[in-house]
Tab-separated table of C-alpha atoms and ligand atoms in Angstrom:
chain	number	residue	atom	x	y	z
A	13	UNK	CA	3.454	6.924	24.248
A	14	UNK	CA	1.740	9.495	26.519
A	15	UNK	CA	0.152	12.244	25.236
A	16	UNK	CA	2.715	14.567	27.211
A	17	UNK	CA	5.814	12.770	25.665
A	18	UNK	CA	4.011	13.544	22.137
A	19	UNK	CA	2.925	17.231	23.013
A	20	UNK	CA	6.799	17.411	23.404
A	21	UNK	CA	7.637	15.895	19.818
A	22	UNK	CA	4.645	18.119	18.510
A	23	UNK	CA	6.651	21.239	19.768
A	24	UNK	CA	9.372	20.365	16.928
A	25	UNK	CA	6.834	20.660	14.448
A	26	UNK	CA	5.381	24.619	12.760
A	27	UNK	CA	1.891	23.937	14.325
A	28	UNK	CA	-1.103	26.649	13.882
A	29	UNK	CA	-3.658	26.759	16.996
A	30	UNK	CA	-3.207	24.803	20.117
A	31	UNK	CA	-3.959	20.936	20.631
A	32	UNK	CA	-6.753	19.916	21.839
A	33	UNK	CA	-6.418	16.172	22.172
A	34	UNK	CA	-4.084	13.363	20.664
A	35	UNK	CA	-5.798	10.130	20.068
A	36	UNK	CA	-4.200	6.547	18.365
A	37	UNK	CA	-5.430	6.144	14.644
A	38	UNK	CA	-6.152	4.104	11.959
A	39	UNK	CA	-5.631	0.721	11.366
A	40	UNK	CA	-1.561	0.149	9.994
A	41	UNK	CA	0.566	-2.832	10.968
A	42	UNK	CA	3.981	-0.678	10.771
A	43	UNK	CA	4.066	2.825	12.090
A	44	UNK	CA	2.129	4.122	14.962
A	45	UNK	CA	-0.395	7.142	14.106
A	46	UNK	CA	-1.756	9.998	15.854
A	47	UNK	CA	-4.687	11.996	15.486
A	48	UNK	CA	-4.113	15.329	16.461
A	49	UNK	CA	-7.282	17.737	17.350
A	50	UNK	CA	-6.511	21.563	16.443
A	51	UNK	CA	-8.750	23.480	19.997
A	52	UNK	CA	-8.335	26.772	17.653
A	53	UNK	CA	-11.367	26.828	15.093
A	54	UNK	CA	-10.088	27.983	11.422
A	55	UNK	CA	-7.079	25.665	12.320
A	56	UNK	CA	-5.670	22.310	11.057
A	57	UNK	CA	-5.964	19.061	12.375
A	58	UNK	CA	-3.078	17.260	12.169
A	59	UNK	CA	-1.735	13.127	11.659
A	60	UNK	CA	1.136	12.506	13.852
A	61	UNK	CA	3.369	9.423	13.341
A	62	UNK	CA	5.813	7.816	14.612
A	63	UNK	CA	7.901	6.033	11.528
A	64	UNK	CA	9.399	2.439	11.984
A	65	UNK	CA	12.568	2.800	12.141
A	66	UNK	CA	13.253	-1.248	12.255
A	67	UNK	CA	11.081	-1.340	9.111
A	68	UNK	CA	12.536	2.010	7.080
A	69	UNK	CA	16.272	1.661	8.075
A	70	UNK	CA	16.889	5.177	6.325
A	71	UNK	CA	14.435	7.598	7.622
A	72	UNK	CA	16.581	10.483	6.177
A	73	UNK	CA	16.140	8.420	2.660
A	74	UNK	CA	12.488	7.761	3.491
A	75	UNK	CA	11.717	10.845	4.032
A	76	UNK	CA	13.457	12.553	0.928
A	77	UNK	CA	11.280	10.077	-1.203
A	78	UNK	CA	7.996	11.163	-0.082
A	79	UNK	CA	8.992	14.802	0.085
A	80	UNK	CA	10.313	14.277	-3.794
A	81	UNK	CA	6.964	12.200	-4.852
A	82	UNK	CA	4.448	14.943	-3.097
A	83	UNK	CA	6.231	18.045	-4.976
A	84	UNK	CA	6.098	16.057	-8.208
A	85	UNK	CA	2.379	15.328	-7.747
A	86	UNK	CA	1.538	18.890	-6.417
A	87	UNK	CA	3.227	20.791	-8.999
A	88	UNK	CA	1.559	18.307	-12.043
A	89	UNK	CA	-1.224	18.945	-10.176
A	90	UNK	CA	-0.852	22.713	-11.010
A	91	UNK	CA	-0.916	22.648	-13.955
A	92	UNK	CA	-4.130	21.066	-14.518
A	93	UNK	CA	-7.901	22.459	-14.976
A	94	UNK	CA	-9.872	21.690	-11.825
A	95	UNK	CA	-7.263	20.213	-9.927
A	96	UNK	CA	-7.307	20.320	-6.299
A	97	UNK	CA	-3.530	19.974	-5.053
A	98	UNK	CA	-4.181	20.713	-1.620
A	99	UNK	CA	-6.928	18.242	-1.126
A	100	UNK	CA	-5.457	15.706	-3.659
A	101	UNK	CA	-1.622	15.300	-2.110
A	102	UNK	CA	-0.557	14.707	0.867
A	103	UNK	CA	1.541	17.676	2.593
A	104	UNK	CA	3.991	17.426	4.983
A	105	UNK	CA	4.313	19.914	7.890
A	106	UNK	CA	7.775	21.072	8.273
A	107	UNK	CA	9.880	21.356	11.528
A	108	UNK	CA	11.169	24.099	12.980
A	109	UNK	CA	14.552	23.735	11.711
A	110	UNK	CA	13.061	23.313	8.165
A	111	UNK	CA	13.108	19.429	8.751
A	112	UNK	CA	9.931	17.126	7.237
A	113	UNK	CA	10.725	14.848	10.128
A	114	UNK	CA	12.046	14.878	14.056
A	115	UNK	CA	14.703	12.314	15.318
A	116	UNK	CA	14.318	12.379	19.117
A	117	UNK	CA	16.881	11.768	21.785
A	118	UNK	CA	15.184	8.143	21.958
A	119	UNK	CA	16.057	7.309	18.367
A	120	UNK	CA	12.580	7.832	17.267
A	121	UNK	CA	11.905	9.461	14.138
A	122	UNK	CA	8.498	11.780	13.896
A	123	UNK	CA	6.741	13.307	10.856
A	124	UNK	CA	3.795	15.433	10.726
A	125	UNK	CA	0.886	15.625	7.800
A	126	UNK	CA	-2.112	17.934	7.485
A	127	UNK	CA	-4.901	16.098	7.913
A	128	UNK	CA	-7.298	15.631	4.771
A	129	UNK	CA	-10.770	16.794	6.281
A	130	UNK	CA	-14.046	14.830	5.448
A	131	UNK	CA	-12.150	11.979	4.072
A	132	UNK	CA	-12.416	8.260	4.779
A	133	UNK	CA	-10.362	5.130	4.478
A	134	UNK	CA	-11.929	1.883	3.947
A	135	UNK	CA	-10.514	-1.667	4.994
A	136	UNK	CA	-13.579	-3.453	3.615
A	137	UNK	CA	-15.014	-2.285	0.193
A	138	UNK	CA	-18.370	-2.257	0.404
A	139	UNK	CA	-19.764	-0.885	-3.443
A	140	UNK	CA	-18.496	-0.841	-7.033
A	141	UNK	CA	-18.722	3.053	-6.698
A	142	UNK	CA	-15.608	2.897	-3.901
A	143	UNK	CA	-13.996	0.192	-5.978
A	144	UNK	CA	-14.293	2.286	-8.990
A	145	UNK	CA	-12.538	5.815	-7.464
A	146	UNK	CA	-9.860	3.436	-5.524
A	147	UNK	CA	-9.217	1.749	-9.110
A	148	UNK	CA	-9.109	5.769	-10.735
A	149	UNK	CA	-6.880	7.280	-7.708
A	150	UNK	CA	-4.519	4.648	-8.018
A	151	UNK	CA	-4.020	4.695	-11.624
A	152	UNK	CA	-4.103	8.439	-11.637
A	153	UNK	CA	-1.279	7.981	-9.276
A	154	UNK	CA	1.059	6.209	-11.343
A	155	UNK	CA	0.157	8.039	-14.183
A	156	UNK	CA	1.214	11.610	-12.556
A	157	UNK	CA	4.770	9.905	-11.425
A	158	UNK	CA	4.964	8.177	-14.733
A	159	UNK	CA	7.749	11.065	-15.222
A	160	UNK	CA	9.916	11.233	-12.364
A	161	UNK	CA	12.725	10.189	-13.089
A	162	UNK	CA	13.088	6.569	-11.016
A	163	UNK	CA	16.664	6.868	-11.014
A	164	UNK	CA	16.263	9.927	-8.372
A	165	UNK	CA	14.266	7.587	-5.902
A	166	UNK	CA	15.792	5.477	-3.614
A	167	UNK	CA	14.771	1.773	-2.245
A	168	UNK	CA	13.246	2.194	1.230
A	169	UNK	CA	13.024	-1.432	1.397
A	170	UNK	CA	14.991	-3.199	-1.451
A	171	UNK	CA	13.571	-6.125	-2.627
A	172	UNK	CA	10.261	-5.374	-0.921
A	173	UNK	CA	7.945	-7.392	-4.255
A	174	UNK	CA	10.624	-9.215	-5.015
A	175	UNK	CA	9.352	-12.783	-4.877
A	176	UNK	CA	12.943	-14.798	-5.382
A	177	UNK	CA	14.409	-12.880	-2.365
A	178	UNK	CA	11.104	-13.561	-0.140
A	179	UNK	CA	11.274	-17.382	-1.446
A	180	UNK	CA	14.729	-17.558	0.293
A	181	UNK	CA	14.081	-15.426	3.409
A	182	UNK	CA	11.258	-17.586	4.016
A	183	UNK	CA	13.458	-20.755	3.145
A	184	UNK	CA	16.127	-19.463	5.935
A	185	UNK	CA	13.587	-19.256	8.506
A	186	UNK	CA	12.496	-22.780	8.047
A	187	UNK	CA	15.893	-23.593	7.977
A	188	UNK	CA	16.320	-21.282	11.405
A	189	UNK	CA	13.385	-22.474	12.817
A	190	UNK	CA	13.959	-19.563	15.817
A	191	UNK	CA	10.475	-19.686	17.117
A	192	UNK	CA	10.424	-23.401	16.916
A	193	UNK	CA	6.891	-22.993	14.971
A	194	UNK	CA	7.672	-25.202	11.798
A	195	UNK	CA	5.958	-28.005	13.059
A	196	UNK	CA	2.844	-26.332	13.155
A	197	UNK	CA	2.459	-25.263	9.490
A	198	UNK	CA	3.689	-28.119	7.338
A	199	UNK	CA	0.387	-27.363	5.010
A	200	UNK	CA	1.160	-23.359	4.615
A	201	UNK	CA	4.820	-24.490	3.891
A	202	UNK	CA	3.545	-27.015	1.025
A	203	UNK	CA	1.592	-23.971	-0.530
A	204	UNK	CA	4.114	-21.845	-0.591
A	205	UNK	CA	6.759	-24.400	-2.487
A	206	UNK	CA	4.150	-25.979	-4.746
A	207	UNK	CA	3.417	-22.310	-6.047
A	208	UNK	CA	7.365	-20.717	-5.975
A	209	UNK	CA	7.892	-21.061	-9.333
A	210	UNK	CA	5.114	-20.095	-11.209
A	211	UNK	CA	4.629	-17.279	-8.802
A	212	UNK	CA	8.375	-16.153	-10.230
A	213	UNK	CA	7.010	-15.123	-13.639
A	214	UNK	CA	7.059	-11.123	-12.851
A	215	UNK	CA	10.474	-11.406	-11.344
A	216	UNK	CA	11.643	-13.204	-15.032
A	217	UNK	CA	9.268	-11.079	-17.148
A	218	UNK	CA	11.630	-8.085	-15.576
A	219	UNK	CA	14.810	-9.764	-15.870
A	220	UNK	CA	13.749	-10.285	-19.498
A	221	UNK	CA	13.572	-6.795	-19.965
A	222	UNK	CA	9.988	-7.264	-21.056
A	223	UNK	CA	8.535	-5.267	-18.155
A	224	UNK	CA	9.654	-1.643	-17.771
A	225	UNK	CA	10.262	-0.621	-14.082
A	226	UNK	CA	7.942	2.250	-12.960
A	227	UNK	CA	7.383	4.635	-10.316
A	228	UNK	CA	4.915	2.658	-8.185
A	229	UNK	CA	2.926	2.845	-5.069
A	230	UNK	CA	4.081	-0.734	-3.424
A	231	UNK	CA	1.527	-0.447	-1.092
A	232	UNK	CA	-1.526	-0.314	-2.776
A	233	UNK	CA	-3.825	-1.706	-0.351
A	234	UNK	CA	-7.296	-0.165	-0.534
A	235	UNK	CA	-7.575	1.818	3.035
A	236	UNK	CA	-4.332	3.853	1.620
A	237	UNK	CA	-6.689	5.888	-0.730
A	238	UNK	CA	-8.947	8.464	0.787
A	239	UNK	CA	-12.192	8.835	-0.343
A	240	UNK	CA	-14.765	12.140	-0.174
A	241	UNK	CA	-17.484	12.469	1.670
A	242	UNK	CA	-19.414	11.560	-1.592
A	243	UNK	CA	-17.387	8.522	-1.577
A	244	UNK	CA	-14.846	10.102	-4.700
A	245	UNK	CA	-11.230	9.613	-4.814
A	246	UNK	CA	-9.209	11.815	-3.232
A	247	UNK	CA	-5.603	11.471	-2.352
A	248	UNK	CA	-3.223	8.131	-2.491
A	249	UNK	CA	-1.755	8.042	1.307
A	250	UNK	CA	1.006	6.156	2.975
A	251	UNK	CA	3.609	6.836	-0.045
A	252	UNK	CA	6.525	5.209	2.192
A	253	UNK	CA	7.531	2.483	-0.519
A	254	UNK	CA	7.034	4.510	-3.411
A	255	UNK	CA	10.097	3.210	-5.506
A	256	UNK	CA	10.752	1.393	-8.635
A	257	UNK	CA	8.648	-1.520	-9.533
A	258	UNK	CA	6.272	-2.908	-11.634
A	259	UNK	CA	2.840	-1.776	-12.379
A	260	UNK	CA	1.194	-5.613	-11.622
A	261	UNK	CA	2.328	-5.190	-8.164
A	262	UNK	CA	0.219	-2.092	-7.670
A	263	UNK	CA	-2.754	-3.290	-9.198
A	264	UNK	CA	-2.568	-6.710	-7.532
A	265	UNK	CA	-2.631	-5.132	-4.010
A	266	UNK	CA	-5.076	-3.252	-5.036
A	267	UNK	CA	-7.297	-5.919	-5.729
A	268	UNK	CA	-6.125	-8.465	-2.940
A	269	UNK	CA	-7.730	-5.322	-0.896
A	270	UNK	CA	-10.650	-4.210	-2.798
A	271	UNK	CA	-12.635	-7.759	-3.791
A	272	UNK	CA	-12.440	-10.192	-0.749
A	273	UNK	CA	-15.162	-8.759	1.479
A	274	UNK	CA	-13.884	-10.166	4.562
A	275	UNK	CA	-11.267	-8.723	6.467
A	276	UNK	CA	-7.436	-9.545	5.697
A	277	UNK	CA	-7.283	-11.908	8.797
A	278	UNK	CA	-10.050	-13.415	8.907
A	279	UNK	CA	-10.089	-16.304	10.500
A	280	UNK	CA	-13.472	-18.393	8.976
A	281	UNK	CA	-11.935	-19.505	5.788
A	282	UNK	CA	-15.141	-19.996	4.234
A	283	UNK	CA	-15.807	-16.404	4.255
A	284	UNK	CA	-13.027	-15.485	1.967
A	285	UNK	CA	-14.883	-14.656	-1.511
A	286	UNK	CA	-13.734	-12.507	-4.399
A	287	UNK	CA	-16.311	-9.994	-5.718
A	288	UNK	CA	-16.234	-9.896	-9.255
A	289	UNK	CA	-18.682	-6.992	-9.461
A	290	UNK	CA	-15.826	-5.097	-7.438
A	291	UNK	CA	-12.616	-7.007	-9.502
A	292	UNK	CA	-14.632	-5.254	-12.507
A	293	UNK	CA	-14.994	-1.623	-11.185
A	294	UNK	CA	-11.947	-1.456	-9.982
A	295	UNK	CA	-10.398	-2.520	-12.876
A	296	UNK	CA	-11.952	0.027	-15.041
A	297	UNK	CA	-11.082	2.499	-12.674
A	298	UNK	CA	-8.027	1.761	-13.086
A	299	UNK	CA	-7.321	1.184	-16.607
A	300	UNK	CA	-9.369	4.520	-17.527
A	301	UNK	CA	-6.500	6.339	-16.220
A	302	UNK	CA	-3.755	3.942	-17.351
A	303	UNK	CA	-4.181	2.209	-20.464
A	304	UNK	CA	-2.612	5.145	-22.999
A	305	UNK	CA	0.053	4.450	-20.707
A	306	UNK	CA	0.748	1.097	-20.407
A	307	UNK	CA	2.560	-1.432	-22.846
A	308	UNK	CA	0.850	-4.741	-24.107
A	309	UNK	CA	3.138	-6.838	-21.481
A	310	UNK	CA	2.168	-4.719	-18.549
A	311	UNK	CA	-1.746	-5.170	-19.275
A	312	UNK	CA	-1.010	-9.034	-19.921
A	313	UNK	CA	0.862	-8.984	-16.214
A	314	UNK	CA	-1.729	-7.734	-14.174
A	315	UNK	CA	-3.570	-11.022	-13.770
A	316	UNK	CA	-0.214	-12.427	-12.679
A	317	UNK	CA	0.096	-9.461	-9.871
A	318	UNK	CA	-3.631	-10.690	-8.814
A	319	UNK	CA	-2.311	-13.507	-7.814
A	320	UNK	CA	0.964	-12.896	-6.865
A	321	UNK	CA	0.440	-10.300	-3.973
A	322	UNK	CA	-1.663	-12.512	-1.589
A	323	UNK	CA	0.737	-14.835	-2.383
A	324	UNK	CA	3.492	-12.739	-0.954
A	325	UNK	CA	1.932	-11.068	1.954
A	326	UNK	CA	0.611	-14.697	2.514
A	327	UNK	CA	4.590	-15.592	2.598
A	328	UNK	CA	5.859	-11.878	4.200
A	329	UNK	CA	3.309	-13.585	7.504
A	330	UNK	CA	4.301	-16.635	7.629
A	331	UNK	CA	7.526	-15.868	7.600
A	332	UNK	CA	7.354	-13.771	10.527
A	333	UNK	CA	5.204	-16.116	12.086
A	334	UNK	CA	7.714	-18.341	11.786
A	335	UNK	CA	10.680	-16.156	12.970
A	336	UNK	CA	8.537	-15.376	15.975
A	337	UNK	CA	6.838	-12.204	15.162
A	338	UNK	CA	9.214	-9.886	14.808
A	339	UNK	CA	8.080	-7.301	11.379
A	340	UNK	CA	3.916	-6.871	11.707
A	341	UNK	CA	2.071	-5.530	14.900
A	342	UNK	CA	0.227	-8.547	16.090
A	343	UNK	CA	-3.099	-8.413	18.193
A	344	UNK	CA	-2.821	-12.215	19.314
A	345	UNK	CA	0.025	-14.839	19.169
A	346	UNK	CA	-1.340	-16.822	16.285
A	347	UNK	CA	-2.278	-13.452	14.456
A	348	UNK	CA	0.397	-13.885	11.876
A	349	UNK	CA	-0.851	-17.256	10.711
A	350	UNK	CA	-4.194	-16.198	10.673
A	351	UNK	CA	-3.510	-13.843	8.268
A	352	UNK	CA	-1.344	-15.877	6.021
A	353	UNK	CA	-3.647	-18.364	5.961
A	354	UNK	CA	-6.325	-15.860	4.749
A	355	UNK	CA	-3.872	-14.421	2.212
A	356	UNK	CA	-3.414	-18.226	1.218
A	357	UNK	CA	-7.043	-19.065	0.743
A	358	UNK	CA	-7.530	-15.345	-1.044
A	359	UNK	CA	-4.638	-16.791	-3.635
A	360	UNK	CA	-7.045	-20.619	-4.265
A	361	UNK	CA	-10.257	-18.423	-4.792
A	362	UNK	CA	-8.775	-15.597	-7.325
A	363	UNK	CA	-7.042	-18.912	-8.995
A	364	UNK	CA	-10.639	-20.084	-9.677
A	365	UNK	CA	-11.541	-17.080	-11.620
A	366	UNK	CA	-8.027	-16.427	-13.280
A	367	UNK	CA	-9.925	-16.506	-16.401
A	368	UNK	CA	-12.310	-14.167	-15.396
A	369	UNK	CA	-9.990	-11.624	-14.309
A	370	UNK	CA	-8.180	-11.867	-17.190
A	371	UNK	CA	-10.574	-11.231	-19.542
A	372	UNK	CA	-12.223	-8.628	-17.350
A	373	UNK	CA	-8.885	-6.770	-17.970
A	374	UNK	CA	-8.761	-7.565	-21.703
A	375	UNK	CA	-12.237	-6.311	-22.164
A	376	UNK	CA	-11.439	-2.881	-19.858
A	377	UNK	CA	-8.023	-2.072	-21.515
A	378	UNK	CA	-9.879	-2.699	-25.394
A	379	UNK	CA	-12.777	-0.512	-24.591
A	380	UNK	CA	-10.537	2.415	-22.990
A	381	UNK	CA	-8.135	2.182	-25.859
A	382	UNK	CA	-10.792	2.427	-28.228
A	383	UNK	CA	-12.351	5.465	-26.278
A	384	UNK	CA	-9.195	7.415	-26.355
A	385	UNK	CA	-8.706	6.420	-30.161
A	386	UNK	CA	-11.743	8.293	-30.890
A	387	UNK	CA	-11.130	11.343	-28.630
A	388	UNK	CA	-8.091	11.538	-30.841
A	389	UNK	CA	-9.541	11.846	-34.245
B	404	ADP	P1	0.104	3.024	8.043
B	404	ADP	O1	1.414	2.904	7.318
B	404	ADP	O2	0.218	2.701	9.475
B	404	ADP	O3	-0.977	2.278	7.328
B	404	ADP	P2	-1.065	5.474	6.989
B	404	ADP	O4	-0.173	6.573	6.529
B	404	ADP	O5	-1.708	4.659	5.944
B	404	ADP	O6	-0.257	4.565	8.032
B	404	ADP	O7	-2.176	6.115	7.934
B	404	ADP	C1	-3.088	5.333	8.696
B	404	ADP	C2	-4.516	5.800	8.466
B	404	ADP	O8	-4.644	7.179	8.814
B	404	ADP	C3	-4.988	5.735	7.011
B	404	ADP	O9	-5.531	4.488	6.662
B	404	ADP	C4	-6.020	6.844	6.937
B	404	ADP	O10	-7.272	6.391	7.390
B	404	ADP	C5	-5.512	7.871	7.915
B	404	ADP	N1	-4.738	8.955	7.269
B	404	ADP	C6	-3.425	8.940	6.955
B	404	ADP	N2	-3.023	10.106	6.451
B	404	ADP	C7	-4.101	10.929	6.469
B	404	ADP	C8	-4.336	12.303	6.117
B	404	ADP	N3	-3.356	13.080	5.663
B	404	ADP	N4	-5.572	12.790	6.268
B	404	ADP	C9	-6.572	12.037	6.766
B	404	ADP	N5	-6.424	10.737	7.136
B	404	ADP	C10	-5.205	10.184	6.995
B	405	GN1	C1	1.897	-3.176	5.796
B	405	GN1	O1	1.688	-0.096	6.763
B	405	GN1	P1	0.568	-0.876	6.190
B	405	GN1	O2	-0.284	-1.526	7.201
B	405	GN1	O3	-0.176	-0.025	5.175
B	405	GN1	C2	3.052	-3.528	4.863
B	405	GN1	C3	2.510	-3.873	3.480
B	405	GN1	C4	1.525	-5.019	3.588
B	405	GN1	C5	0.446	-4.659	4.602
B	405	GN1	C6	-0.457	-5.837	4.833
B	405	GN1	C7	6.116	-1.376	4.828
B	405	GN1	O4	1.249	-2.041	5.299
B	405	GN1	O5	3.548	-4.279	2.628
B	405	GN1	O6	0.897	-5.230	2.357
B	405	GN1	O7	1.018	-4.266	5.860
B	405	GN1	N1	3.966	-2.406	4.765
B	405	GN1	C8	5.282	-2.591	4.910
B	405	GN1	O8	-1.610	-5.391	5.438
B	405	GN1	O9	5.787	-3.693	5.094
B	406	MG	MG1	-1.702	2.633	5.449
């Protein structure tokens, strides 16, 4: 888009100040994002995007979800001694017609958020400190929406974790073959099937009843925290798939993120590691502001989610891949397998230190428990 086609959308939007300059941003595979430079001093800056409409079928839906989810969060917020609500959630800038998004003539849908000053994003973890406050902010998250009522929210993409219904999209784009690419990834497509079962065990756990459903992030993956300038947690970003689901999927996005030190396409296998130092501050992040919440089950499902997630965004890309590219942005025409075949290799190495991780979170869940126990008396 030109920046005069997106001064025009900008006009929909209550702006203070003038804009200076309008510049592409961050690093997302599904929406496109604007920076937006305020020329007026004392003024915001501003985030423009541009939703995916192809991804988020409802934006109308979408958009009620996040506007539901950032009220919750401000107004618990609120209430609470020290609390920053304005730095901490994400706020929406309204429309002139009282809208939280534009629908052009083009079928394009727009939204508009204040943008968090002196923040940062990370898609590479680089300390325990970072892994730490991304392990707190997320479990602070859930723990804030822990009650809103999940009957009020709706799916923005149904099935989005949901293993079983990946397992058969991917099955009917073998089957398809529309790209003609099958040929090429008979290894990637042995993975996948020598794993589908065992990686089903959430999906039956919740069937079971033996894993409540949640108010969760869905997208959990580290660069959608912000982080202070003294590298402390901030605000949870990018709240399009918060839905229903279960509290292993957060964490194990989280950590398919925070503990492999290379990026999430990279292409030297070899390079793909998993920090335990980071698995281990994250984790206590994480379970400092979740374990008077959670139930026995949920703790003993997290190591499953650890696994699970690079298995499915391993799948969600080469199933695209092998439709022919249709769901992620890609930077190169192999870029889909690239990065399923990272995910893939991510999935081996955390299967090495399965033990590990699960007695990492044993160990953090005991000693949090304990702490609160005594806080009590
Ligand atoms: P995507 O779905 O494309 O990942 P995000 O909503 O996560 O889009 O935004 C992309 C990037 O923009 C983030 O990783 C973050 O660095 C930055 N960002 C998003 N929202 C804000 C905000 N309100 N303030 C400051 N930076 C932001
Ligand atoms: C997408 O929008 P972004 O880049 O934060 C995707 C996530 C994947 C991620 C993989 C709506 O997230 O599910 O984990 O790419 N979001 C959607 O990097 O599909
Ligand atoms: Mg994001």
């Amino acid at each position: 888009m030109v920046p005069s086609q997106l001064r025009e959308v900008l006009a929909h939007f209550t702006l203070r100040g003038s804009i200076a300059e309008i510049s592409p941003y961050g690093s997302g595979h599904i929406h496109d994002t604007y920076f937006v430079k305020n020329g007026i001093t004392g003024c915001p800056n501003y985030l423009l995007q541009r939703i995916n409409h192809h991804v988020f079928k409802n934006v109308p839906l979408l958009m009620d979800n996040i506007e539901q989810v950032t009220l919750h969060l401000r107004n618990k917020l609120e209430g609470m001694p020290g609390a920053r609500p304005d730095e901490e959630v994400l706020r929406l800038v309204q429309t002139h017609k009282h809208r939280s998004f534009h629908a052009d003539a083009g079928g394009n849908f727009w939204r508009v958020y204040l943008l968090l000053e002196d923040t940062r994003s990370y898609d590479i973890v680089e300390n325990p400190q970072q892994a730490y406050e991304g392990g707190k902010a997320f479990g602070k998250f859930l723990a804030l929406l822990a009650d809103l009522d999940i009957t009020h929210l709706h799916e923005s993409i149904p099935d989005f974790h949901n293993v079983e219904s990946r397992l058969r999209l991917f099955e009917t784009a073998i089957r398809q073959n529309l790209a003609g690419r099958v040929k090429h990834v008979p290894e990637e497509i042995a993975f996948v099937q020598q794993r589908a079962e065992g990686m089903s065990t959430i999906c039956r756990l919740g069937r079971e009843g033996k894993l409540p459903l949640r108010v969760t992030h869905n997208d959990t993956k580290f660069n959608n925290v912000l982080l202070d300038k003294h590298d402390r947690a901030q605000c949870v970003i990018d709240l399009d798939t918060v839905m229903p689901g279960y509290v292993a999927y957060d964490f194990g996005d989280a950590i398919r993120t925070t503990v492999n030190k290379a990026a999430e396409d990279e292409a030297d296998l070899d390079k793909i590691t998993v920090d335990l130092r980071l698995f281990k501050a994250f984790t206590e992040g994480f379970l400092k502001e979740t374990s008077a919440m959670l139930t026995d089950e949920e703790i003993a499902s997290l190591s499953l989610g650890v696994t699970l997630l690079p298995f499915i965004m391993g799948l969600r890309f080469l199933t695209d891949y092998i439709d022919g590219d249709n769901y992620y942005k890609i930077n190169f025409p192999e870029h889909n397998l690239q990065r399923a075949r990272a995910q893939f290799r991510l999935v081996q190495v955390l299967e090495e230190n399965i033990e590990t991780v699960q007695h990492t979170i044993q160990q953090a869940s005991t000693s949090h428990r304990a702490l609160l126990l005594n806080q009590q008396k």
